[in-house]
Short mmCIF file of C-alpha atoms and ligand atoms in Angstrom, two decimals:
data_model
loop_
_atom_site.label_atom_id
_atom_site.label_comp_id
_atom_site.label_asym_id
_atom_site.label_seq_id
_atom_site.Cartn_x
_atom_site.Cartn_y
_atom_site.Cartn_z
CA UNK K 1 27.26 -145.90 -123.40
CA UNK K 2 27.39 -147.78 -127.10
CA UNK K 3 26.56 -151.75 -126.10
CA UNK K 4 26.48 -153.97 -129.08
CA UNK K 5 25.04 -157.37 -128.39
CA UNK K 6 25.74 -160.32 -131.77
CA UNK K 7 22.65 -161.87 -132.11
CA UNK K 8 18.91 -160.41 -131.76
CA UNK K 9 16.75 -163.47 -130.37
CA UNK K 10 15.15 -163.24 -126.78
CA UNK K 11 18.07 -163.28 -124.61
CA UNK K 12 18.64 -160.02 -126.50
CA UNK K 13 15.69 -158.71 -126.53
CA UNK K 14 14.87 -159.40 -122.29
CA UNK K 15 18.35 -157.85 -121.58
CA UNK K 16 17.30 -154.91 -123.09
CA UNK K 17 14.24 -154.83 -121.52
CA UNK K 18 15.67 -155.15 -118.30
CA UNK K 19 18.28 -152.09 -118.81
CA UNK K 20 16.33 -149.82 -120.51
CA UNK K 21 15.62 -148.21 -117.42
CA UNK K 22 19.38 -147.08 -117.61
CA UNK K 23 20.92 -144.44 -119.64
CA UNK K 24 22.18 -146.52 -122.28
CA UNK K 25 21.85 -147.27 -126.57
CA UNK K 26 21.65 -150.73 -127.52
CA UNK K 27 22.96 -152.26 -131.22
CA UNK K 28 22.39 -155.68 -132.14
CA UNK K 29 22.96 -157.45 -134.95
CA UNK K 30 21.12 -160.75 -136.43
CA UNK K 31 20.49 -161.99 -139.63
CA UNK K 32 17.06 -162.19 -139.37
CA UNK K 33 15.18 -158.70 -140.44
CA UNK K 34 12.17 -159.22 -138.00
CA UNK K 35 14.58 -161.37 -135.18
CA UNK K 36 13.21 -160.27 -131.38
CA UNK K 37 15.26 -157.26 -130.97
CA UNK K 38 15.02 -155.51 -134.76
CA UNK K 39 12.29 -153.08 -133.25
CA UNK K 40 13.93 -151.89 -129.50
CA UNK K 41 16.99 -151.13 -130.60
CA UNK K 42 19.87 -149.76 -133.68
CA UNK K 43 19.59 -152.71 -135.24
CA UNK K 44 22.17 -154.17 -138.23
CA UNK K 45 21.31 -157.26 -140.44
CA UNK K 46 24.11 -159.29 -140.76
CA UNK K 47 25.89 -162.26 -140.24
CA UNK K 48 26.86 -162.72 -136.74
CA UNK K 49 30.10 -165.48 -137.64
CA UNK K 50 31.03 -163.20 -140.31
CA UNK K 51 34.27 -161.78 -140.13
CA UNK K 52 33.75 -158.23 -141.59
CA UNK K 53 30.66 -158.20 -140.53
CA UNK K 54 31.32 -158.08 -136.64
CA UNK K 55 34.47 -156.46 -137.42
CA UNK K 56 32.38 -153.59 -138.69
CA UNK K 57 29.52 -154.14 -135.97
CA UNK K 58 31.63 -153.91 -133.12
CA UNK K 59 34.26 -151.18 -134.02
CA UNK K 60 32.25 -147.76 -133.01
CA UNK K 61 31.03 -149.37 -129.85
CA UNK K 62 32.23 -149.15 -126.19
CA UNK K 63 31.38 -152.88 -124.95
CA UNK K 64 30.94 -155.65 -127.92
CA UNK K 65 29.23 -159.24 -125.96
CA UNK K 66 26.99 -162.29 -127.03
CA UNK K 67 23.16 -163.41 -126.69
CA UNK K 68 24.40 -166.46 -128.65
CA UNK K 69 27.64 -168.34 -128.72
CA UNK K 70 28.22 -169.27 -132.42
CA UNK K 71 30.01 -165.92 -133.28
CA UNK K 72 32.85 -165.48 -135.58
CA UNK K 73 35.37 -165.22 -132.01
CA UNK K 74 38.42 -164.11 -134.63
CA UNK K 75 36.45 -160.63 -135.56
CA UNK K 76 36.00 -160.50 -131.40
CA UNK K 77 39.86 -161.36 -131.13
CA UNK K 78 40.43 -158.21 -133.01
CA UNK K 79 38.27 -156.23 -131.80
CA UNK K 80 39.66 -157.06 -128.09
CA UNK K 81 43.04 -156.29 -129.91
CA UNK K 82 41.55 -152.51 -130.85
CA UNK K 83 40.62 -152.13 -127.97
CA UNK K 84 36.84 -152.57 -127.89
CA UNK K 85 35.68 -154.56 -124.75
CA UNK K 86 34.62 -157.68 -125.17
CA UNK K 87 32.17 -159.68 -123.04
CA UNK K 88 32.83 -162.75 -122.46
CA UNK K 89 36.48 -162.38 -122.80
CA UNK K 90 36.97 -164.43 -126.32
CA UNK K 91 39.37 -167.20 -125.14
CA UNK K 92 36.02 -168.62 -122.80
CA UNK K 93 33.84 -168.28 -125.78
CA UNK K 94 36.31 -170.21 -128.37
CA UNK K 95 36.20 -172.82 -125.58
CA UNK K 96 33.11 -173.12 -125.12
CA UNK K 97 32.50 -173.07 -128.78
CA UNK K 98 33.90 -176.53 -128.96
CA UNK K 99 32.42 -179.32 -127.44
CA UNK K 100 36.25 -180.87 -127.33
CA UNK K 101 37.76 -177.70 -126.14
CA UNK K 102 34.75 -177.34 -123.25
CA UNK K 103 35.56 -180.78 -122.31
CA UNK K 104 39.60 -180.65 -121.67
CA UNK K 105 38.73 -177.12 -120.05
CA UNK K 106 36.95 -179.02 -117.25
CA UNK K 107 39.54 -181.44 -117.04
CA UNK K 108 42.23 -179.15 -116.91
CA UNK K 109 40.89 -177.03 -113.91
CA UNK K 110 39.46 -180.67 -112.18
CA UNK K 111 35.66 -179.21 -112.75
CA UNK K 112 33.86 -182.67 -112.59
CA UNK K 113 32.38 -184.00 -116.16
CA UNK K 114 31.70 -186.94 -117.36
CA UNK K 115 34.46 -188.89 -118.72
CA UNK K 116 35.76 -188.52 -122.17
CA UNK K 117 37.35 -189.49 -125.40
CA UNK K 118 38.13 -187.00 -128.01
CA UNK K 119 37.13 -188.39 -131.74
CA UNK K 120 38.42 -186.30 -134.12
CA UNK K 121 37.35 -188.44 -137.15
CA UNK K 122 35.17 -192.00 -138.10
CA UNK K 123 38.61 -193.79 -137.76
CA UNK K 124 38.92 -192.98 -133.76
CA UNK K 125 39.13 -196.48 -131.99
CA UNK K 126 36.31 -196.19 -129.38
CA UNK K 127 37.68 -197.02 -125.99
CA UNK K 128 34.55 -196.02 -123.99
CA UNK K 129 32.19 -198.63 -122.74
CA UNK K 130 28.36 -198.99 -123.70
CA UNK K 131 25.57 -196.88 -123.62
CA UNK K 132 27.98 -193.75 -124.01
CA UNK K 133 26.72 -190.48 -125.72
CA UNK K 134 28.34 -188.69 -128.94
CA UNK K 135 28.30 -185.52 -128.74
CA UNK K 136 29.19 -183.10 -132.13
CA UNK K 137 32.42 -181.23 -131.50
CA UNK K 138 30.96 -178.00 -132.95
CA UNK K 139 27.10 -177.36 -134.41
CA UNK K 140 25.18 -178.70 -131.56
CA UNK K 141 22.27 -177.08 -130.16
CA UNK K 142 19.29 -177.65 -127.60
CA UNK K 143 19.73 -181.10 -127.74
CA UNK K 144 20.15 -181.89 -131.83
CA UNK K 145 24.21 -183.51 -132.30
CA UNK K 146 23.70 -185.53 -129.39
CA UNK K 147 23.28 -189.15 -129.29
CA UNK K 148 22.62 -192.07 -126.91
CA UNK K 149 24.90 -195.33 -128.59
CA UNK K 150 22.93 -197.98 -126.85
CA UNK K 151 24.22 -201.19 -128.52
CA UNK K 152 27.16 -202.83 -131.23
CA UNK K 153 24.06 -202.37 -133.77
CA UNK K 154 23.57 -198.32 -133.07
CA UNK K 155 27.97 -197.76 -133.80
CA UNK K 156 26.64 -197.99 -137.68
CA UNK K 157 24.76 -194.35 -136.67
CA UNK K 158 28.12 -193.24 -135.33
CA UNK K 159 28.48 -189.37 -136.51
CA UNK K 160 31.60 -189.31 -138.58
CA UNK K 161 32.35 -185.53 -136.81
CA UNK K 162 34.94 -184.67 -134.81
CA UNK K 163 33.37 -185.36 -131.83
CA UNK K 164 33.41 -186.32 -127.74
CA UNK K 165 32.70 -189.59 -126.90
CA UNK K 166 31.09 -189.28 -123.16
CA UNK K 167 30.20 -192.10 -120.65
CA UNK K 168 25.56 -191.65 -119.89
CA UNK K 169 25.36 -190.75 -116.57
CA UNK K 170 22.27 -192.37 -114.23
CA UNK K 171 20.38 -188.66 -114.55
CA UNK K 172 18.38 -188.15 -111.34
CA UNK K 173 17.99 -184.84 -111.46
CA UNK K 174 19.15 -181.93 -114.54
CA UNK K 175 20.18 -179.13 -112.73
CA UNK K 176 21.06 -175.36 -113.71
CA UNK K 177 23.41 -172.29 -111.89
CA UNK K 178 23.33 -168.89 -112.89
CA UNK K 179 26.82 -167.69 -112.05
CA UNK K 180 28.43 -163.82 -112.83
CA UNK K 181 31.68 -162.09 -112.17
CA UNK K 182 32.41 -158.74 -113.19
CA UNK K 183 35.87 -157.00 -114.74
CA UNK K 184 36.71 -155.91 -110.71
CA UNK K 185 36.41 -159.88 -110.25
CA UNK K 186 33.12 -159.87 -107.94
CA UNK K 187 30.87 -162.78 -108.05
CA UNK K 188 27.66 -163.49 -107.42
CA UNK K 189 25.75 -166.49 -107.95
CA UNK K 190 22.10 -167.91 -108.78
CA UNK K 191 20.41 -170.23 -106.05
CA UNK K 192 19.92 -173.73 -108.49
CA UNK K 193 17.21 -174.59 -111.12
CA UNK K 194 16.23 -178.05 -111.92
CA UNK K 195 14.96 -178.11 -115.13
CA UNK K 196 12.64 -180.28 -114.68
CA UNK K 197 11.42 -183.63 -117.55
CA UNK K 198 8.64 -186.03 -117.04
CA UNK K 199 7.90 -188.26 -120.36
CA UNK K 200 5.03 -189.33 -118.47
CA UNK K 201 3.03 -185.68 -117.80
CA UNK K 202 4.59 -184.58 -120.81
CA UNK K 203 6.76 -181.70 -119.04
CA UNK K 204 9.44 -181.72 -120.86
CA UNK K 205 10.06 -177.52 -120.44
CA UNK K 206 9.67 -176.61 -116.39
CA UNK K 207 12.56 -174.58 -114.83
CA UNK K 208 11.96 -174.79 -111.10
CA UNK K 209 13.82 -172.62 -108.26
CA UNK K 210 14.93 -172.95 -105.92
CA UNK K 211 16.35 -176.73 -105.56
CA UNK K 212 16.17 -178.05 -102.23
CA UNK K 213 19.46 -179.80 -102.46
CA UNK K 214 21.58 -181.50 -99.05
CA UNK K 215 24.54 -180.09 -98.21
CA UNK K 216 26.80 -182.70 -99.66
CA UNK K 217 25.62 -181.17 -103.02
CA UNK K 218 25.66 -177.53 -102.32
CA UNK K 219 28.68 -177.88 -101.38
CA UNK K 220 29.84 -179.70 -104.26
CA UNK K 221 27.85 -177.17 -106.64
CA UNK K 222 29.62 -174.39 -104.89
CA UNK K 223 32.90 -175.99 -105.55
CA UNK K 224 32.10 -175.96 -109.55
CA UNK K 225 31.16 -172.64 -110.00
CA UNK K 226 34.62 -171.30 -107.40
CA UNK K 227 36.53 -173.24 -109.25
CA UNK K 228 34.57 -172.58 -112.81
CA UNK K 229 35.01 -168.66 -111.83
CA UNK K 230 38.56 -168.89 -111.10
CA UNK K 231 39.50 -170.63 -114.40
CA UNK K 232 36.93 -168.43 -116.83
CA UNK K 233 38.98 -165.13 -115.28
CA UNK K 234 36.55 -163.67 -117.73
CA UNK K 235 34.08 -160.95 -116.70
CA UNK K 236 30.44 -162.96 -118.08
CA UNK K 237 27.13 -164.58 -117.16
CA UNK K 238 27.44 -168.02 -117.42
CA UNK K 239 25.21 -170.68 -117.28
CA UNK K 240 26.91 -174.26 -115.73
CA UNK K 241 24.17 -177.24 -116.55
CA UNK K 242 24.59 -179.88 -113.96
CA UNK K 243 23.61 -183.77 -113.39
CA UNK K 244 22.70 -184.62 -110.16
CA UNK K 245 23.38 -188.58 -110.93
CA UNK K 246 21.89 -191.26 -108.39
CA UNK K 247 24.41 -192.01 -105.92
CA UNK K 248 24.16 -188.35 -104.75
CA UNK K 249 27.48 -187.14 -106.97
CA UNK K 250 27.47 -183.19 -109.32
CA UNK K 251 28.48 -183.64 -112.95
CA UNK K 252 28.94 -180.54 -115.27
CA UNK K 253 27.24 -181.35 -118.79
CA UNK K 254 27.99 -178.24 -120.51
CA UNK K 255 28.20 -173.98 -119.84
CA UNK K 256 26.83 -171.67 -122.35
CA UNK K 257 28.60 -167.75 -121.71
CA UNK K 258 25.50 -166.14 -121.56
CA UNK K 259 21.95 -165.54 -121.40
CA UNK K 260 19.97 -168.63 -120.64
CA UNK K 261 16.98 -170.45 -120.78
CA UNK K 262 16.96 -171.37 -117.00
CA UNK K 263 17.09 -168.46 -115.88
CA UNK K 264 14.26 -166.81 -116.83
CA UNK K 265 11.72 -167.11 -113.62
CA UNK K 266 14.50 -165.12 -112.10
CA UNK K 267 12.55 -162.01 -113.86
CA UNK K 268 9.12 -161.95 -111.49
CA UNK K 269 11.15 -165.24 -108.84
CA UNK K 270 14.47 -163.43 -107.47
CA UNK K 271 15.50 -160.00 -106.40
CA UNK K 272 17.05 -159.24 -109.37
CA UNK K 273 17.06 -160.47 -112.78
CA UNK K 274 19.90 -162.75 -114.55
CA UNK K 275 19.32 -159.82 -116.86
CA UNK K 276 19.50 -157.26 -114.88
CA UNK K 277 22.93 -158.92 -113.53
CA UNK K 278 23.99 -159.27 -117.28
CA UNK K 279 23.82 -155.84 -117.93
CA UNK K 280 25.85 -154.55 -114.53
CA UNK K 281 28.44 -157.31 -115.99
CA UNK K 282 28.37 -155.72 -119.31
CA UNK K 283 29.04 -152.51 -117.60
CA UNK K 284 31.36 -153.82 -114.67
CA UNK K 285 29.00 -152.52 -112.05
CA UNK K 286 28.58 -153.94 -108.11
CA UNK K 287 26.66 -156.90 -109.05
CA UNK K 288 22.79 -157.71 -107.92
CA UNK K 289 21.98 -159.78 -105.35
CA UNK K 290 19.61 -162.54 -106.33
CA UNK K 291 18.00 -164.50 -103.52
CA UNK K 292 14.97 -165.76 -104.10
CA UNK K 293 11.73 -164.92 -103.02
CA UNK K 294 9.78 -167.87 -103.02
CA UNK K 295 9.23 -170.56 -105.51
CA UNK K 296 9.45 -169.72 -109.08
CA UNK K 297 8.97 -171.31 -112.00
CA UNK K 298 8.68 -171.57 -115.83
CA UNK K 299 7.42 -172.74 -118.62
CA UNK K 300 8.28 -172.36 -122.79
CA UNK K 301 5.44 -171.19 -124.83
CA UNK K 302 6.73 -173.42 -127.58
CA UNK K 303 5.39 -173.68 -131.25
CA UNK K 304 2.24 -176.77 -131.25
CA UNK K 305 3.11 -179.86 -133.47
CA UNK K 306 0.98 -179.11 -136.44
CA UNK K 307 0.86 -175.28 -136.89
CA UNK K 308 3.10 -173.17 -138.93
CA UNK K 309 2.67 -169.51 -139.96
CA UNK K 310 0.90 -166.52 -137.69
CA UNK K 311 0.68 -166.81 -134.35
CA UNK K 312 -2.22 -167.40 -132.17
CA UNK K 313 -1.40 -167.98 -128.11
CA UNK K 314 -4.98 -169.14 -128.14
CA UNK K 315 -6.28 -169.85 -124.20
CA UNK K 316 -3.99 -166.43 -122.83
CA UNK K 317 -6.44 -164.75 -121.54
CA UNK K 318 -7.27 -167.34 -119.00
CA UNK K 319 -3.79 -167.23 -117.67
CA UNK K 320 -3.68 -163.21 -117.20
CA UNK K 321 -6.61 -163.94 -114.77
CA UNK K 322 -4.55 -166.15 -112.45
CA UNK K 323 -2.63 -164.63 -109.72
CA UNK K 324 1.58 -164.42 -109.98
CA UNK K 325 1.49 -165.47 -113.06
CA UNK K 326 3.81 -163.30 -115.90
CA UNK K 327 3.45 -163.79 -119.39
CA UNK K 328 6.74 -162.84 -121.33
CA UNK K 329 6.16 -162.98 -125.54
CA UNK K 330 9.61 -162.89 -127.81
CA UNK K 331 8.45 -160.16 -130.66
CA UNK K 332 8.10 -163.43 -133.13
CA UNK K 333 5.57 -162.88 -135.75
CA UNK K 334 5.78 -166.16 -137.14
CA UNK K 335 5.13 -170.09 -135.12
CA UNK K 336 6.35 -173.25 -136.15
CA UNK K 337 6.80 -176.64 -134.35
CA UNK K 338 8.99 -176.13 -131.17
CA UNK K 339 10.34 -172.65 -132.02
CA UNK K 340 10.57 -171.12 -128.54
CA UNK K 341 7.32 -168.38 -128.42
CA UNK K 342 7.91 -167.11 -124.99
CA UNK K 343 7.40 -168.10 -121.12
CA UNK K 344 5.43 -167.92 -118.33
CA UNK K 345 6.45 -167.50 -114.53
CA UNK K 346 4.70 -168.37 -112.00
CA UNK K 347 5.56 -167.59 -108.37
CA UNK K 348 4.24 -170.34 -104.97
CA UNK K 349 5.34 -170.70 -101.59
CA UNK K 350 5.94 -174.07 -101.77
CA UNK K 351 7.21 -176.48 -104.72
CA UNK K 352 4.04 -178.66 -104.12
CA UNK K 353 1.97 -175.36 -104.86
CA UNK K 354 4.10 -174.08 -107.83
CA UNK K 355 4.06 -178.21 -110.18
CA UNK K 356 0.64 -177.66 -109.59
CA UNK K 357 0.23 -174.58 -111.01
CA UNK K 358 2.59 -174.93 -113.85
CA UNK K 359 0.64 -178.26 -114.70
CA UNK K 360 -2.04 -175.31 -114.65
CA UNK K 361 -0.97 -173.28 -117.07
CA UNK K 362 0.27 -175.57 -119.20
CA UNK K 363 -2.73 -177.00 -119.93
CA UNK K 364 -4.77 -173.59 -120.42
CA UNK K 365 -2.16 -172.77 -123.20
CA UNK K 366 -1.43 -173.37 -126.68
CA UNK K 367 0.90 -171.74 -129.18
CA UNK K 368 -1.79 -172.05 -132.89
CA UNK K 369 -1.16 -170.32 -135.93
CA UNK K 370 -3.85 -168.97 -138.00
P1 ADP L 1 22.07 -179.56 -125.73
O1 ADP L 1 23.45 -177.93 -125.46
O2 ADP L 1 21.95 -179.59 -127.11
O3 ADP L 1 21.08 -178.78 -125.01
P2 ADP L 1 23.30 -181.59 -124.00
O4 ADP L 1 24.63 -181.75 -123.99
O5 ADP L 1 22.77 -180.58 -123.18
O6 ADP L 1 23.16 -180.28 -125.76
O7 ADP L 1 22.39 -182.56 -124.18
C1 ADP L 1 20.60 -182.54 -124.13
C2 ADP L 1 20.12 -183.70 -122.97
O8 ADP L 1 20.88 -184.89 -123.48
C3 ADP L 1 20.76 -182.88 -121.86
O9 ADP L 1 19.97 -182.32 -121.53
C4 ADP L 1 20.88 -185.00 -121.43
O10 ADP L 1 18.97 -185.08 -121.09
C5 ADP L 1 20.80 -185.77 -121.43
N1 ADP L 1 22.32 -186.00 -121.52
C6 ADP L 1 23.49 -185.32 -122.40
N2 ADP L 1 24.78 -185.53 -121.65
C7 ADP L 1 24.64 -187.06 -121.05
C8 ADP L 1 25.51 -187.62 -120.69
N3 ADP L 1 26.77 -187.80 -120.78
N4 ADP L 1 24.32 -188.86 -119.85
C9 ADP L 1 23.39 -188.68 -119.95
N5 ADP L 1 22.54 -187.70 -120.96
C10 ADP L 1 23.38 -186.93 -121.06
#
């Protein structure tokens, strides 16, 4: 089967890596000539936001999917019309592309998400009490396009673009759950992952899976995933990012209609990874079991501050000596501060052991430049 992926980044790369054990041909489209997928697939250098480029890329494929949601959805709609399978369907991509539509989607389907107000422009009177969060309708990514407005003085910093004004949640934990649905309507859910942020230890980039949750909290999450999967009514793999607040209530922060950073530890930590699951979704195969073997965690390898240029992974030899520790690099030759260059997965028998190992590994490696 000819499988086309819009985007040629690490998510696509790991999908292809995982799927190479089957018999398919992968095609990727990305504006960067040295994108992570460029030398492991049939690669087209081009802009996935451009209508004609996407149409041209997709027209001879059996199925077209995405590894980034900021793509030209109108071109995907045209491909769908021409009988090319698009996963996930265009409607849900369009909804998720705009924060406003996404929030309205949750409201319509009775999926708990923080209270909000739509601000189409800067004339809108803000009714939300302080403090609140402003999220740009489009263009936000990796924490950019999100700001907290705490005081009356902060009002002057409000962005003028269309945005969502959302109530500030008193967050206890940030969680993520990856769900999948194939064309036959079969669904499978991965165990819940915690995204750990501990500013004291500067542990900003850990995932831990599974998370111990009370029956009540797990029930809330199950209800969210069920409602979400019914509402999208589309084949796809989705990462639902959640807030658990300090009163024990679960809220949906946002959803990604694709593979997600919060699922990387599934590569070694679960019976099957999110990448295997995505492959099965794309091909409408029976979905894979997602059981966790024990505790698994991930830390992102991010370009260190102050280093730009040809990448060097300092300390990697020592990491390679550790048991149950797995390095994944994304094939990016140039590092810059904050750039995601790879990740390391770690397995353990308990959460405590896992945290210890993650902290240790984090202290051993540094992504620098020549
Ligand atoms: P992005 O998609 O850019 O990562 P998010 O919507 O996930 O943006 O927001 C980034 C971070 O901001 C979240 O991980 C969370 O820590 C914080 N945040 C976002 N919305 C809220 C909210 N309503 N209340 C409290 N914190 C929030």
